[in-house]
Amino acid sequence: MIRQLIYLINIIFLPLIGQSQIIPEITARVDTTETSVKEVYTCFKGYINSKPDSLYENPFWNKNESYTLVENGMNCNRSVWTMFRGFNNSTDFYDVYHPKILSIERIEINRFLLRVIYNNCTEGYEKHNPVYITRLYAVKNKDGEFKLENTLEYDTRNWRKIRYKFITYFVSPTSHFDKQKAREGIKFCQKAAKKFNIKKIQPFIFYITNDSEEMGRLFNFEYWLSYSTGITNVPTREIFSAFGVASYPHEFVHMILSPLITNYENTNMLINEGVATWCAG
């Protein structure tokens, strides 16, 4: 009951708080005279005006996704961890990089792909444009309402899935699963666990992609200026690699050591990155 009350309060009041509403621009390709496209547009507009940087079950997001990620201390939108970095909040980000919807395309009966570019036309930002092009799904739920979804689950649904020891691998179609590399990775994890007196390695998921752009798409990015080649999400026990191989010692160290340090993901970077570099290079 309390959770439902909070949900209703968020729907009613959050879009009204703070500065004037952010109105996303659209290209000529976005036909808002079509009912479903208009509904997706309205959903996205509501989302960017509902404090998307805040850690709560956002009313414009898929309820199951939102609940699972927020319960694990993560934002419901998997791209937020990097999008708003360096800004006090999402409003400050949108003041600098205004959203423009490139397309809203139907890919299934009740599923649309929403692509948004973030630009700044101010002089001096030429090398930072665009900073991101994001891609999100908007899916109609059982109540007939569109809610936003991350790309991860849908986009990896047909990837090769392999379980070996304590790792479940999801291998992209552009990557090759090398059993020898997998064995080397397992051996490294076991050696690291022994070094730090960890008796049992908890299972985790390892997403193998072939480059940073392919990996970025799992975090809702069609393009990201500040890209990455390896990411570890400790709360959800997930590792992402852009190197196309079944071993990533540096990221493995983050996962192996996480049970030893409370709130590991918020530990000073000099500590967790320093230890990972010391152990794995």
mmCIF file with all atom_site columns, C-alpha atoms in Angstrom, residues 93-240:
data_model
loop_
_atom_site.group_PDB
_atom_site.id
_atom_site.type_symbol
_atom_site.label_atom_id
_atom_site.label_alt_id
_atom_site.label_comp_id
_atom_site.label_asym_id
_atom_site.label_entity_id
_atom_site.label_seq_id
_atom_site.pdbx_PDB_ins_code
_atom_site.Cartn_x
_atom_site.Cartn_y
_atom_site.Cartn_z
_atom_site.occupancy
_atom_site.B_iso_or_equiv
_atom_site.pdbx_formal_charge
_atom_site.auth_seq_id
_atom_site.auth_comp_id
_atom_site.auth_asym_id
_atom_site.auth_atom_id
_atom_site.pdbx_PDB_model_num
ATOM 1   C CA . PHE A 1 93  ? 22.301 18.174  -18.071 1.00 0.00 ? 93  PHE A CA 1
ATOM 2   C CA . TYR A 1 94  ? 19.224 18.973  -20.161 1.00 0.00 ? 94  TYR A CA 1
ATOM 3   C CA . ASP A 1 95  ? 20.030 22.692  -19.899 1.00 0.00 ? 95  ASP A CA 1
ATOM 4   C CA . VAL A 1 96  ? 23.309 21.968  -21.675 1.00 0.00 ? 96  VAL A CA 1
ATOM 5   C CA . TYR A 1 97  ? 22.348 19.056  -23.943 1.00 0.00 ? 97  TYR A CA 1
ATOM 6   C CA . HIS A 1 98  ? 18.814 19.324  -25.234 1.00 0.00 ? 98  HIS A CA 1
ATOM 7   C CA . PRO A 1 99  ? 17.039 16.114  -26.323 1.00 0.00 ? 99  PRO A CA 1
ATOM 8   C CA . LYS A 1 100 ? 15.834 15.753  -29.897 1.00 0.00 ? 100 LYS A CA 1
ATOM 9   C CA . ILE A 1 101 ? 13.928 12.628  -30.920 1.00 0.00 ? 101 ILE A CA 1
ATOM 10  C CA . LEU A 1 102 ? 15.327 11.274  -34.177 1.00 0.00 ? 102 LEU A CA 1
ATOM 11  C CA . SER A 1 103 ? 12.824 8.466   -34.658 1.00 0.00 ? 103 SER A CA 1
ATOM 12  C CA . ILE A 1 104 ? 10.077 6.436   -33.027 1.00 0.00 ? 104 ILE A CA 1
ATOM 13  C CA . GLU A 1 105 ? 9.845  3.201   -34.985 1.00 0.00 ? 105 GLU A CA 1
ATOM 14  C CA . ARG A 1 106 ? 7.516  0.241   -34.486 1.00 0.00 ? 106 ARG A CA 1
ATOM 15  C CA . ILE A 1 107 ? 9.487  -3.032  -34.320 1.00 0.00 ? 107 ILE A CA 1
ATOM 16  C CA . GLU A 1 108 ? 6.687  -5.230  -32.963 1.00 0.00 ? 108 GLU A CA 1
ATOM 17  C CA . ILE A 1 109 ? 2.949  -4.735  -32.524 1.00 0.00 ? 109 ILE A CA 1
ATOM 18  C CA . ASN A 1 110 ? 3.318  -3.138  -29.093 1.00 0.00 ? 110 ASN A CA 1
ATOM 19  C CA . ARG A 1 111 ? 7.043  -2.304  -29.069 1.00 0.00 ? 111 ARG A CA 1
ATOM 20  C CA . PHE A 1 112 ? 8.683  0.848   -30.415 1.00 0.00 ? 112 PHE A CA 1
ATOM 21  C CA . LEU A 1 113 ? 12.340 1.876   -30.638 1.00 0.00 ? 113 LEU A CA 1
ATOM 22  C CA . LEU A 1 114 ? 12.975 5.461   -29.560 1.00 0.00 ? 114 LEU A CA 1
ATOM 23  C CA . ARG A 1 115 ? 16.216 7.152   -30.681 1.00 0.00 ? 115 ARG A CA 1
ATOM 24  C CA . VAL A 1 116 ? 17.219 10.479  -29.126 1.00 0.00 ? 116 VAL A CA 1
ATOM 25  C CA . ILE A 1 117 ? 20.192 12.742  -29.863 1.00 0.00 ? 117 ILE A CA 1
ATOM 26  C CA . TYR A 1 118 ? 21.661 15.125  -27.273 1.00 0.00 ? 118 TYR A CA 1
ATOM 27  C CA . ASN A 1 119 ? 23.289 18.240  -28.721 1.00 0.00 ? 119 ASN A CA 1
ATOM 28  C CA . ASN A 1 120 ? 24.557 21.619  -27.578 1.00 0.00 ? 120 ASN A CA 1
ATOM 29  C CA . CYS A 1 121 ? 24.667 24.398  -30.152 1.00 0.00 ? 121 CYS A CA 1
ATOM 30  C CA . THR A 1 122 ? 26.672 26.779  -27.941 1.00 0.00 ? 122 THR A CA 1
ATOM 31  C CA . GLU A 1 123 ? 30.007 27.917  -29.313 1.00 0.00 ? 123 GLU A CA 1
ATOM 32  C CA . GLY A 1 124 ? 32.848 25.917  -27.805 1.00 0.00 ? 124 GLY A CA 1
ATOM 33  C CA . TYR A 1 125 ? 30.954 22.614  -27.696 1.00 0.00 ? 125 TYR A CA 1
ATOM 34  C CA . GLU A 1 126 ? 31.731 21.609  -31.285 1.00 0.00 ? 126 GLU A CA 1
ATOM 35  C CA . LYS A 1 127 ? 33.882 18.639  -30.267 1.00 0.00 ? 127 LYS A CA 1
ATOM 36  C CA . HIS A 1 128 ? 31.235 17.449  -27.805 1.00 0.00 ? 128 HIS A CA 1
ATOM 37  C CA . ASN A 1 129 ? 28.371 17.187  -30.282 1.00 0.00 ? 129 ASN A CA 1
ATOM 38  C CA . PRO A 1 130 ? 26.575 14.961  -30.145 1.00 0.00 ? 130 PRO A CA 1
ATOM 39  C CA . VAL A 1 131 ? 27.437 13.815  -26.645 1.00 0.00 ? 131 VAL A CA 1
ATOM 40  C CA . TYR A 1 132 ? 25.003 10.876  -26.822 1.00 0.00 ? 132 TYR A CA 1
ATOM 41  C CA . ILE A 1 133 ? 22.515 9.194   -29.068 1.00 0.00 ? 133 ILE A CA 1
ATOM 42  C CA . THR A 1 134 ? 20.338 6.981   -26.904 1.00 0.00 ? 134 THR A CA 1
ATOM 43  C CA . ARG A 1 135 ? 18.020 4.157   -27.830 1.00 0.00 ? 135 ARG A CA 1
ATOM 44  C CA . LEU A 1 136 ? 15.174 3.014   -25.584 1.00 0.00 ? 136 LEU A CA 1
ATOM 45  C CA . TYR A 1 137 ? 12.214 0.734   -26.054 1.00 0.00 ? 137 TYR A CA 1
ATOM 46  C CA . ALA A 1 138 ? 8.668  1.837   -25.347 1.00 0.00 ? 138 ALA A CA 1
ATOM 47  C CA . VAL A 1 139 ? 6.373  -1.127  -24.757 1.00 0.00 ? 139 VAL A CA 1
ATOM 48  C CA . LYS A 1 140 ? 2.617  -1.124  -24.209 1.00 0.00 ? 140 LYS A CA 1
ATOM 49  C CA . ASN A 1 141 ? 1.713  -2.912  -20.966 1.00 0.00 ? 141 ASN A CA 1
ATOM 50  C CA . LYS A 1 142 ? -1.412 -4.881  -20.058 1.00 0.00 ? 142 LYS A CA 1
ATOM 51  C CA . ASP A 1 143 ? -3.183 -1.645  -19.101 1.00 0.00 ? 143 ASP A CA 1
ATOM 52  C CA . GLY A 1 144 ? -2.614 -0.233  -22.576 1.00 0.00 ? 144 GLY A CA 1
ATOM 53  C CA . GLU A 1 145 ? 0.025  2.267   -21.427 1.00 0.00 ? 145 GLU A CA 1
ATOM 54  C CA . PHE A 1 146 ? 3.475  2.710   -22.949 1.00 0.00 ? 146 PHE A CA 1
ATOM 55  C CA . LYS A 1 147 ? 6.403  2.360   -20.545 1.00 0.00 ? 147 LYS A CA 1
ATOM 56  C CA . LEU A 1 148 ? 10.104 2.737   -21.301 1.00 0.00 ? 148 LEU A CA 1
ATOM 57  C CA . GLU A 1 149 ? 12.496 -0.215  -21.167 1.00 0.00 ? 149 GLU A CA 1
ATOM 58  C CA . ASN A 1 150 ? 16.244 -0.756  -21.260 1.00 0.00 ? 150 ASN A CA 1
ATOM 59  C CA . THR A 1 151 ? 17.691 -2.456  -24.332 1.00 0.00 ? 151 THR A CA 1
ATOM 60  C CA . LEU A 1 152 ? 19.672 -5.158  -22.508 1.00 0.00 ? 152 LEU A CA 1
ATOM 61  C CA . GLU A 1 153 ? 17.128 -7.938  -22.083 1.00 0.00 ? 153 GLU A CA 1
ATOM 62  C CA . TYR A 1 154 ? 15.476 -7.627  -25.493 1.00 0.00 ? 154 TYR A CA 1
ATOM 63  C CA . ASP A 1 155 ? 18.675 -7.148  -27.480 1.00 0.00 ? 155 ASP A CA 1
ATOM 64  C CA . THR A 1 156 ? 20.436 -10.156 -25.932 1.00 0.00 ? 156 THR A CA 1
ATOM 65  C CA . ARG A 1 157 ? 17.466 -12.536 -26.099 1.00 0.00 ? 157 ARG A CA 1
ATOM 66  C CA . ASN A 1 158 ? 18.993 -14.474 -29.033 1.00 0.00 ? 158 ASN A CA 1
ATOM 67  C CA . TRP A 1 159 ? 22.631 -14.299 -27.970 1.00 0.00 ? 159 TRP A CA 1
ATOM 68  C CA . ARG A 1 160 ? 24.513 -17.505 -27.349 1.00 0.00 ? 160 ARG A CA 1
ATOM 69  C CA . LYS A 1 161 ? 24.251 -18.432 -23.659 1.00 0.00 ? 161 LYS A CA 1
ATOM 70  C CA . ILE A 1 162 ? 26.925 -20.606 -22.047 1.00 0.00 ? 162 ILE A CA 1
ATOM 71  C CA . ARG A 1 163 ? 27.305 -21.659 -18.408 1.00 0.00 ? 163 ARG A CA 1
ATOM 72  C CA . TYR A 1 164 ? 30.765 -22.641 -17.196 1.00 0.00 ? 164 TYR A CA 1
ATOM 73  C CA . LYS A 1 165 ? 31.613 -23.001 -13.505 1.00 0.00 ? 165 LYS A CA 1
ATOM 74  C CA . PHE A 1 166 ? 30.380 -19.822 -11.779 1.00 0.00 ? 166 PHE A CA 1
ATOM 75  C CA . ILE A 1 167 ? 30.064 -17.666 -14.924 1.00 0.00 ? 167 ILE A CA 1
ATOM 76  C CA . THR A 1 168 ? 27.115 -17.404 -17.318 1.00 0.00 ? 168 THR A CA 1
ATOM 77  C CA . TYR A 1 169 ? 28.287 -15.963 -20.624 1.00 0.00 ? 169 TYR A CA 1
ATOM 78  C CA . PHE A 1 170 ? 26.113 -14.071 -23.092 1.00 0.00 ? 170 PHE A CA 1
ATOM 79  C CA . VAL A 1 171 ? 28.050 -13.945 -26.362 1.00 0.00 ? 171 VAL A CA 1
ATOM 80  C CA . SER A 1 172 ? 27.125 -11.444 -29.076 1.00 0.00 ? 172 SER A CA 1
ATOM 81  C CA . PRO A 1 173 ? 26.783 -12.689 -32.682 1.00 0.00 ? 173 PRO A CA 1
ATOM 82  C CA . THR A 1 174 ? 29.919 -10.719 -33.621 1.00 0.00 ? 174 THR A CA 1
ATOM 83  C CA . SER A 1 175 ? 32.051 -12.326 -30.889 1.00 0.00 ? 175 SER A CA 1
ATOM 84  C CA . HIS A 1 176 ? 33.692 -15.733 -30.654 1.00 0.00 ? 176 HIS A CA 1
ATOM 85  C CA . PHE A 1 177 ? 33.576 -17.852 -27.495 1.00 0.00 ? 177 PHE A CA 1
ATOM 86  C CA . ASP A 1 178 ? 37.056 -19.266 -26.934 1.00 0.00 ? 178 ASP A CA 1
ATOM 87  C CA . LYS A 1 179 ? 36.961 -22.157 -24.435 1.00 0.00 ? 179 LYS A CA 1
ATOM 88  C CA . GLN A 1 180 ? 40.652 -21.773 -23.661 1.00 0.00 ? 180 GLN A CA 1
ATOM 89  C CA . LYS A 1 181 ? 40.178 -18.096 -22.792 1.00 0.00 ? 181 LYS A CA 1
ATOM 90  C CA . ALA A 1 182 ? 37.200 -19.049 -20.624 1.00 0.00 ? 182 ALA A CA 1
ATOM 91  C CA . ARG A 1 183 ? 39.336 -21.568 -18.735 1.00 0.00 ? 183 ARG A CA 1
ATOM 92  C CA . GLU A 1 184 ? 42.039 -18.937 -18.263 1.00 0.00 ? 184 GLU A CA 1
ATOM 93  C CA . GLY A 1 185 ? 39.444 -16.517 -16.906 1.00 0.00 ? 185 GLY A CA 1
ATOM 94  C CA . ILE A 1 186 ? 38.069 -19.081 -14.454 1.00 0.00 ? 186 ILE A CA 1
ATOM 95  C CA . LYS A 1 187 ? 41.585 -19.932 -13.301 1.00 0.00 ? 187 LYS A CA 1
ATOM 96  C CA . PHE A 1 188 ? 42.382 -16.253 -12.751 1.00 0.00 ? 188 PHE A CA 1
ATOM 97  C CA . CYS A 1 189 ? 39.209 -15.767 -10.677 1.00 0.00 ? 189 CYS A CA 1
ATOM 98  C CA . GLN A 1 190 ? 40.043 -18.774 -8.517  1.00 0.00 ? 190 GLN A CA 1
ATOM 99  C CA . LYS A 1 191 ? 43.603 -17.550 -7.997  1.00 0.00 ? 191 LYS A CA 1
ATOM 100 C CA . ALA A 1 192 ? 42.393 -14.048 -7.048  1.00 0.00 ? 192 ALA A CA 1
ATOM 101 C CA . ALA A 1 193 ? 39.815 -15.474 -4.642  1.00 0.00 ? 193 ALA A CA 1
ATOM 102 C CA . LYS A 1 194 ? 42.475 -17.570 -2.955  1.00 0.00 ? 194 LYS A CA 1
ATOM 103 C CA . LYS A 1 195 ? 44.781 -14.553 -2.626  1.00 0.00 ? 195 LYS A CA 1
ATOM 104 C CA . PHE A 1 196 ? 42.081 -12.640 -0.743  1.00 0.00 ? 196 PHE A CA 1
ATOM 105 C CA . ASN A 1 197 ? 40.878 -15.655 1.249   1.00 0.00 ? 197 ASN A CA 1
ATOM 106 C CA . ILE A 1 198 ? 37.478 -15.829 -0.467  1.00 0.00 ? 198 ILE A CA 1
ATOM 107 C CA . LYS A 1 199 ? 36.221 -19.377 -0.072  1.00 0.00 ? 199 LYS A CA 1
ATOM 108 C CA . LYS A 1 200 ? 33.427 -19.309 -2.651  1.00 0.00 ? 200 LYS A CA 1
ATOM 109 C CA . ILE A 1 201 ? 32.983 -17.178 -5.761  1.00 0.00 ? 201 ILE A CA 1
ATOM 110 C CA . GLN A 1 202 ? 29.372 -16.140 -6.184  1.00 0.00 ? 202 GLN A CA 1
ATOM 111 C CA . PRO A 1 203 ? 27.958 -16.670 -9.712  1.00 0.00 ? 203 PRO A CA 1
ATOM 112 C CA . PHE A 1 204 ? 27.908 -13.747 -12.113 1.00 0.00 ? 204 PHE A CA 1
ATOM 113 C CA . ILE A 1 205 ? 26.961 -12.901 -15.699 1.00 0.00 ? 205 ILE A CA 1
ATOM 114 C CA . PHE A 1 206 ? 29.500 -11.925 -18.352 1.00 0.00 ? 206 PHE A CA 1
ATOM 115 C CA . TYR A 1 207 ? 28.316 -10.114 -21.505 1.00 0.00 ? 207 TYR A CA 1
ATOM 116 C CA . ILE A 1 208 ? 30.857 -10.427 -24.330 1.00 0.00 ? 208 ILE A CA 1
ATOM 117 C CA . THR A 1 209 ? 30.675 -7.816  -27.088 1.00 0.00 ? 209 THR A CA 1
ATOM 118 C CA . ASN A 1 210 ? 33.099 -7.092  -29.900 1.00 0.00 ? 210 ASN A CA 1
ATOM 119 C CA . ASP A 1 211 ? 33.635 -3.333  -29.474 1.00 0.00 ? 211 ASP A CA 1
ATOM 120 C CA . SER A 1 212 ? 32.641 -0.343  -27.369 1.00 0.00 ? 212 SER A CA 1
ATOM 121 C CA . GLU A 1 213 ? 29.757 0.622   -29.663 1.00 0.00 ? 213 GLU A CA 1
ATOM 122 C CA . GLU A 1 214 ? 28.193 -2.829  -29.389 1.00 0.00 ? 214 GLU A CA 1
ATOM 123 C CA . MET A 1 215 ? 28.669 -2.756  -25.626 1.00 0.00 ? 215 MET A CA 1
ATOM 124 C CA . GLY A 1 216 ? 27.207 0.741   -25.456 1.00 0.00 ? 216 GLY A CA 1
ATOM 125 C CA . ARG A 1 217 ? 23.984 -0.471  -27.036 1.00 0.00 ? 217 ARG A CA 1
ATOM 126 C CA . LEU A 1 218 ? 23.444 -2.670  -23.980 1.00 0.00 ? 218 LEU A CA 1
ATOM 127 C CA . PHE A 1 219 ? 23.428 0.539   -21.933 1.00 0.00 ? 219 PHE A CA 1
ATOM 128 C CA . ASN A 1 220 ? 20.932 2.259   -24.244 1.00 0.00 ? 220 ASN A CA 1
ATOM 129 C CA . PHE A 1 221 ? 23.572 4.100   -26.285 1.00 0.00 ? 221 PHE A CA 1
ATOM 130 C CA . GLU A 1 222 ? 23.567 4.225   -30.069 1.00 0.00 ? 222 GLU A CA 1
ATOM 131 C CA . TYR A 1 223 ? 26.582 6.506   -29.683 1.00 0.00 ? 223 TYR A CA 1
ATOM 132 C CA . TRP A 1 224 ? 28.476 7.697   -26.599 1.00 0.00 ? 224 TRP A CA 1
ATOM 133 C CA . LEU A 1 225 ? 31.242 10.253  -26.681 1.00 0.00 ? 225 LEU A CA 1
ATOM 134 C CA . SER A 1 226 ? 32.740 9.098   -23.383 1.00 0.00 ? 226 SER A CA 1
ATOM 135 C CA . TYR A 1 227 ? 32.748 5.393   -24.169 1.00 0.00 ? 227 TYR A CA 1
ATOM 136 C CA . SER A 1 228 ? 34.012 2.472   -22.095 1.00 0.00 ? 228 SER A CA 1
ATOM 137 C CA . THR A 1 229 ? 35.467 -0.970  -22.820 1.00 0.00 ? 229 THR A CA 1
ATOM 138 C CA . GLY A 1 230 ? 34.656 -2.704  -19.544 1.00 0.00 ? 230 GLY A CA 1
ATOM 139 C CA . ILE A 1 231 ? 31.981 -2.249  -16.875 1.00 0.00 ? 231 ILE A CA 1
ATOM 140 C CA . THR A 1 232 ? 31.152 -4.184  -13.719 1.00 0.00 ? 232 THR A CA 1
ATOM 141 C CA . ASN A 1 233 ? 27.746 -3.840  -12.050 1.00 0.00 ? 233 ASN A CA 1
ATOM 142 C CA . VAL A 1 234 ? 28.302 -5.355  -8.624  1.00 0.00 ? 234 VAL A CA 1
ATOM 143 C CA . PRO A 1 235 ? 24.671 -5.161  -7.345  1.00 0.00 ? 235 PRO A CA 1
ATOM 144 C CA . THR A 1 236 ? 23.313 -7.157  -10.307 1.00 0.00 ? 236 THR A CA 1
ATOM 145 C CA . ARG A 1 237 ? 26.411 -9.383  -10.648 1.00 0.00 ? 237 ARG A CA 1
ATOM 146 C CA . GLU A 1 238 ? 27.082 -8.364  -14.265 1.00 0.00 ? 238 GLU A CA 1
ATOM 147 C CA . ILE A 1 239 ? 30.286 -7.756  -16.214 1.00 0.00 ? 239 ILE A CA 1
ATOM 148 C CA . PHE A 1 240 ? 30.369 -6.197  -19.687 1.00 0.00 ? 240 PHE A CA 1
#
